[in-house]
Coordinates of C-alpha atoms in Angstrom, one line a residue:
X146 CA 4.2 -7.8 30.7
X147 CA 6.5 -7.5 27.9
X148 CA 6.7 -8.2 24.1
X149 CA 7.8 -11.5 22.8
X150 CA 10.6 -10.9 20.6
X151 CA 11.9 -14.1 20.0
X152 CA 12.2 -15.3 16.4
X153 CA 8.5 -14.0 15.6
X154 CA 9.2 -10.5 14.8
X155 CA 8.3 -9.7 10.8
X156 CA 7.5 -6.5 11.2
X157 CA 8.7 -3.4 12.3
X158 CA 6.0 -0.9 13.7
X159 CA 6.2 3.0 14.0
X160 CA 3.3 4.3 16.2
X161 CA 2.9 8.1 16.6
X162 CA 1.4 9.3 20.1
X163 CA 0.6 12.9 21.9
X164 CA -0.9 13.2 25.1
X165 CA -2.8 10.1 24.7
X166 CA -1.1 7.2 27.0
X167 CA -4.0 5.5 27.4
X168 CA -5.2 4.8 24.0
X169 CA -1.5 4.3 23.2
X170 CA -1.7 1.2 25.9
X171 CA -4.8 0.2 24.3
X172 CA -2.9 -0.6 21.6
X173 CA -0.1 -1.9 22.6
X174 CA -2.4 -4.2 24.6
X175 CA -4.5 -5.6 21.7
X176 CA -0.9 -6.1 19.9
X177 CA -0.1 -8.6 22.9
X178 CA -3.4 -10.2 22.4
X179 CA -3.7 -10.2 18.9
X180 CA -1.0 -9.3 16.8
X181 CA 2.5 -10.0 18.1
X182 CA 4.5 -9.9 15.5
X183 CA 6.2 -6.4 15.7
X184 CA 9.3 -4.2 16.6
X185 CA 7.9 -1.1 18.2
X186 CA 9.1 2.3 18.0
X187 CA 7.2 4.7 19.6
X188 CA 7.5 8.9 18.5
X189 CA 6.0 10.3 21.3
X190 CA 5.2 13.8 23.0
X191 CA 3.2 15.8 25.7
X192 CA 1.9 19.1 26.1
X193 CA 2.1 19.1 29.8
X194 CA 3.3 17.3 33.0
X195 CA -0.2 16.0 33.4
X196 CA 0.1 14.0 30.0
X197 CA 3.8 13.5 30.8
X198 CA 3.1 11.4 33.8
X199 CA 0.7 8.9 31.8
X200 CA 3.6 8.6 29.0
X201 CA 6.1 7.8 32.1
X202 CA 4.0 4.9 33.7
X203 CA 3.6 3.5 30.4
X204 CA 7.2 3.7 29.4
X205 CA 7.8 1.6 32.4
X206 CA 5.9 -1.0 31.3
X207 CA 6.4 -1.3 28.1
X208 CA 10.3 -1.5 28.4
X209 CA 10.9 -3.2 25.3
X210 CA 9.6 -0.9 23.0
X211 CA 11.9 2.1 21.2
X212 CA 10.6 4.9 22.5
X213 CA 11.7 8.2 21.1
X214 CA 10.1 11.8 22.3
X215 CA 9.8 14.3 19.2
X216 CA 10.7 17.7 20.9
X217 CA 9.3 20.2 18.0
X218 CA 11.3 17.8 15.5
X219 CA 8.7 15.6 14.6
X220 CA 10.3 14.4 11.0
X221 CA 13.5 13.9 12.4
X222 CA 12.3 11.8 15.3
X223 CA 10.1 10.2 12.6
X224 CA 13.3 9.2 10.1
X225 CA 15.2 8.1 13.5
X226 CA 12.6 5.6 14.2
X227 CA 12.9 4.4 10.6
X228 CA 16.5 4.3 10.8
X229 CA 16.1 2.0 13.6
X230 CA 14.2 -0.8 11.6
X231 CA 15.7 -3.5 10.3
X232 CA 13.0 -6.2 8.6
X233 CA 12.1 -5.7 5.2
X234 CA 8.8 -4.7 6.5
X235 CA 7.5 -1.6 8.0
X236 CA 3.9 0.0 9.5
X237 CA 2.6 3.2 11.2
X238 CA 0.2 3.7 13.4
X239 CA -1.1 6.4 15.1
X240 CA -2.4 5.7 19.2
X241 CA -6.1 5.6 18.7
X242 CA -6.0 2.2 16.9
X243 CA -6.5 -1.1 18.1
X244 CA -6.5 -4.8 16.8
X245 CA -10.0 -6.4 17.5
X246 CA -9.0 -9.7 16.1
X247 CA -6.4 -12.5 16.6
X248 CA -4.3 -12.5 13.5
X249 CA -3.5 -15.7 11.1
X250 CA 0.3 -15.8 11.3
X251 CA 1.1 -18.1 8.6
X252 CA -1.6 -16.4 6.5
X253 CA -0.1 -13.2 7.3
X254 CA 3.2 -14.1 6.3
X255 CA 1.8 -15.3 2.5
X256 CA -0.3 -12.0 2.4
X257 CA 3.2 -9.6 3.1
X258 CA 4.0 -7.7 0.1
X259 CA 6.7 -9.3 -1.7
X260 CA 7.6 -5.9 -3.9
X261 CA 8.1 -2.4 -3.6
X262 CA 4.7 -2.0 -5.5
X263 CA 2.5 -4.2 -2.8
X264 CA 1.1 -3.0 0.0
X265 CA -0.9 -5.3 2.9
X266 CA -3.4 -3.5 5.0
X267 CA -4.6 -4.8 8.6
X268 CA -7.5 -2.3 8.5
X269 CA -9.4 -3.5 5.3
X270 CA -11.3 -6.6 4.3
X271 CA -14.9 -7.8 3.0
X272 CA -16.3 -5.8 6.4
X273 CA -15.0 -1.9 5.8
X274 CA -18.1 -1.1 3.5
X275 CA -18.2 2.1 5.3
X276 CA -16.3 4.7 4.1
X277 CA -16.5 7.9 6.5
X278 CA -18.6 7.6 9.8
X279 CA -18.9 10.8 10.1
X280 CA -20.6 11.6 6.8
X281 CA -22.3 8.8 6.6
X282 CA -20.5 7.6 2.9
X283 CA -19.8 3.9 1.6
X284 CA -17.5 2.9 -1.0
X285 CA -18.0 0.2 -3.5
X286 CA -17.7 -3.4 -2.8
X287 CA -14.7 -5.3 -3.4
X288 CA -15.5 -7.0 -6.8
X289 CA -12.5 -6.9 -8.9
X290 CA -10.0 -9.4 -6.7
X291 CA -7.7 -11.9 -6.5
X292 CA -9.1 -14.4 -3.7
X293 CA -6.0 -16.7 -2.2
X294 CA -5.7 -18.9 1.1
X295 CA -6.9 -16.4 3.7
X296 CA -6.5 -13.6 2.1
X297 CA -7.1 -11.5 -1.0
X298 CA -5.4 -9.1 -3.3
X299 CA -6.6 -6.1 -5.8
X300 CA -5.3 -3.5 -8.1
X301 CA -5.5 -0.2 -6.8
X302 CA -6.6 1.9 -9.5
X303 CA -9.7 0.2 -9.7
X304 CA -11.1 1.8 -7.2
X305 CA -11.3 5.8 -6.7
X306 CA -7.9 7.2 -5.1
X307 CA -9.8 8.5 -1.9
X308 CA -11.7 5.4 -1.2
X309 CA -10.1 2.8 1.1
X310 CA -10.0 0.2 -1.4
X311 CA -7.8 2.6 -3.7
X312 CA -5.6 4.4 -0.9
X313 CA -2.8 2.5 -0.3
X314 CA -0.6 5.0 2.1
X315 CA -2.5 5.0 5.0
X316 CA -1.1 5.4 8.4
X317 CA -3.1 3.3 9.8
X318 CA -1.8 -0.2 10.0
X319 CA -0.7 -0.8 6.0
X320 CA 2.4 -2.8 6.0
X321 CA 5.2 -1.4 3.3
X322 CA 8.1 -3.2 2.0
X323 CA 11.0 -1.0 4.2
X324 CA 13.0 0.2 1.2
X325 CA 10.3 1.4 -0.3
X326 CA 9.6 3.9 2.9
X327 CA 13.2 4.7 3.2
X328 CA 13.6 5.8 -0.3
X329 CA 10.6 7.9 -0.2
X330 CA 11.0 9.2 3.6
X331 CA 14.6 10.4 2.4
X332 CA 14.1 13.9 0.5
X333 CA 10.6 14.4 2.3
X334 CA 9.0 17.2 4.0
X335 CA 6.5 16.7 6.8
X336 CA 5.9 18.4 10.3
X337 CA 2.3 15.6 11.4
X338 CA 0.9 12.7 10.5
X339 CA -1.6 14.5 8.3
X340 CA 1.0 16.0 6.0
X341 CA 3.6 12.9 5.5
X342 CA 0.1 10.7 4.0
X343 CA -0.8 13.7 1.9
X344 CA 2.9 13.7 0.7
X345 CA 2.8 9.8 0.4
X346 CA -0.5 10.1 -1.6
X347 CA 1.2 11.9 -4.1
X348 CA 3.4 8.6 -4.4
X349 CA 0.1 7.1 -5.1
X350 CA 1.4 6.0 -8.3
X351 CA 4.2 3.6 -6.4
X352 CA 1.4 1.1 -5.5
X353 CA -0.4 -1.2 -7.9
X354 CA -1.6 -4.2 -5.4
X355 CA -2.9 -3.8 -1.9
X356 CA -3.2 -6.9 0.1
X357 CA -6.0 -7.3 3.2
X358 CA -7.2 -10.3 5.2
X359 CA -10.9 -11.6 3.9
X360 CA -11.8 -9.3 7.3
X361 CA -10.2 -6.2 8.9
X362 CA -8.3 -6.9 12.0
X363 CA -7.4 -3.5 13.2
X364 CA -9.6 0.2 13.1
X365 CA -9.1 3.1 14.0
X366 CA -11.1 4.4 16.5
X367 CA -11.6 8.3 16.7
X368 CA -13.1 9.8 20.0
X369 CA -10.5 12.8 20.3
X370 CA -8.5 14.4 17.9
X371 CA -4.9 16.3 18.4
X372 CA -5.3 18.5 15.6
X373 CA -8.7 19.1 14.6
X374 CA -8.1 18.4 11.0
X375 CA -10.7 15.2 11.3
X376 CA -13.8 14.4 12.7
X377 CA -13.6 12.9 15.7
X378 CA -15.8 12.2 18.7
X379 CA -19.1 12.2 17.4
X380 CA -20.9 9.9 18.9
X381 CA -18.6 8.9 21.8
X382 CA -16.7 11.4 22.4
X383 CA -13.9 11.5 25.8
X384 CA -11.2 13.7 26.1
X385 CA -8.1 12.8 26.4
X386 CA -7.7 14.9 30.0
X387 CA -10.1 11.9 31.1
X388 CA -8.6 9.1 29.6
X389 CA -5.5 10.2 31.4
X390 CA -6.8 10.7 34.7
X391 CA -8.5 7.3 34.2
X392 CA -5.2 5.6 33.3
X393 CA -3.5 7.4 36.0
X394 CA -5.8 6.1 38.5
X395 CA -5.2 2.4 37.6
X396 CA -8.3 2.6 34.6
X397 CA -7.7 0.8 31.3
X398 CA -10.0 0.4 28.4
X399 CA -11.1 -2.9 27.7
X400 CA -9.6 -4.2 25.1
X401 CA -12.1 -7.3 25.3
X402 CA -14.7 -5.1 24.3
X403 CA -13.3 -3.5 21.8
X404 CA -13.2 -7.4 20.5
X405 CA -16.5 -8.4 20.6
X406 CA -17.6 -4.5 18.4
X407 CA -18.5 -5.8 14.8
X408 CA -16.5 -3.5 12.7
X409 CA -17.7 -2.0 9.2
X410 CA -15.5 1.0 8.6
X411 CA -12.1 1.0 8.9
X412 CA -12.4 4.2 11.5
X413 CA -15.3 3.7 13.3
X414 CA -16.2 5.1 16.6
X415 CA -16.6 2.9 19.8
X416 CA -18.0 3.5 23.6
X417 CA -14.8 2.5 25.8
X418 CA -15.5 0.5 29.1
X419 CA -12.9 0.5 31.3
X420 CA -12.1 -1.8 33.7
X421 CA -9.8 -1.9 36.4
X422 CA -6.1 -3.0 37.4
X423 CA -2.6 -2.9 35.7
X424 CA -1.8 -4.7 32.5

């Protein structure tokens, strides 16, 4: 299959992956299903052959996308991506997330933010009362909130910097006005995904409104980690050797059944079935 890009495109999408083609189809998957509104650019890399494979069959079907390999040069293949988009929207995402639910478009296109200081987040809504899985932490209730058609908007400083509610430079699935990312990107520092949010947090400041559907659409789902700077893999965890050799051998997760999960967190852990066949 490929990507409709025909007049629906609003968005253009950055998604981060290493050695994990299969969540990374995932993905791209519950975007066809759910989400298909963006302009995908893809900074990739492998540590091995193995991995390389899985990034090769993918490639092949996913033709459409950008796909740019970071070699060691992770924030220039980042800013090339950027440089590459051309809405006056942009997200990130890294490979282990997934949209579990169809997505509004004409809602969605009230809810974008209109100014530099907006930001709308796919991962967020009514639902994402958990705060960390892991530790077992919640975060207040949205009760300070604008409600509109579909969707609602806050101010960000009402709610503590390193809850969801107040942390509007996630990586995972918040939609920025373009400019705003390019002027920021431009004199910035960054070697992972972990260390361009920490820089962006300290731009906390640039963001009084974030924007979210009445329920989260997309999570995060965590079973592996890259870098070991998160917790990951708790309660379901499968390596990403395994995933590979699953999606090597014709495996994919089910995306289905990532869509019937009820979702409370916006990273929340999740059993993968797997179910046979290509896409």
């Amino acid at each position: 299959w490929q990507f409709e890009t025909s007049g629906d495109i609003m968005i253009d999408l950055i998604i981060w992956s290493f050695d994990r083609a299969s969540q990374l189809n995932t993905l791209l998957t519950s975007i066809r299903r759910n989400c298909n509104i963006f302009n995908i650019k893809i900074v990739y890399n492998f540590s091995n052959k193995f991995f390389q494979d899985g990034y090769i069959k993918l490639i092949q079907n996913n033709t459409d996308c950008f796909w740019t390999r970071d070699n060691g040069d992770f924030e220039e293949q980042t800013k090339f991506a950027l440089s590459q988009c051309k809405t006056d929207y942009v997200s990130f995402s890294t490979d282990d997330c997934v949209f579990h639910k169809k997505v509004d478009k004409s809602v969605l296109e009230a809810a974008l933010p209109e100014f530099d200081n907006q930001v709308f987040s796919f991962r967020l809504g009514y639902n994402t009362l958990e705060q960390d899985i892991h530790r077992g932490t919640k975060q207040p209730p949205l009760n300070m909130h604008a409600v509109k058609e579909g969707w609602m908007a806050w101010d960000v400083n009402k709610y503590h910097p390193h809850d969801n509610y107040g942390y509007p430079f996630g990586l995972d699935l918040h939609v920025f006005r373009r400019d705003l990312i390019s002027n920021l990107l431009k004199n910035m520092d960054f070697n992972s995904t972990n260390q361009l949010e920490t820089n962006l947090c300290g731009q906390r400041g640039k963001i009084d409104e974030m924007r979210a559907f009445f329920e989260s659409v997309a999570v995060n789902i965590p079973i592996n980690t890259i870098n070991n700077t998160t917790i990951t893999g708790l309660y379901h965890p499968i390596s990403k050797e395994e995933l590979n050799e699953k999606w090597l051998n014709g495996e994919v997760i089910d995306v289905e059944d990532v869509e019937n999960t009820k979702f409370i967190g916006a990273h929340q852990e999740h059993m993968f079935k797997f179910i046979k066949g290509e896409i």
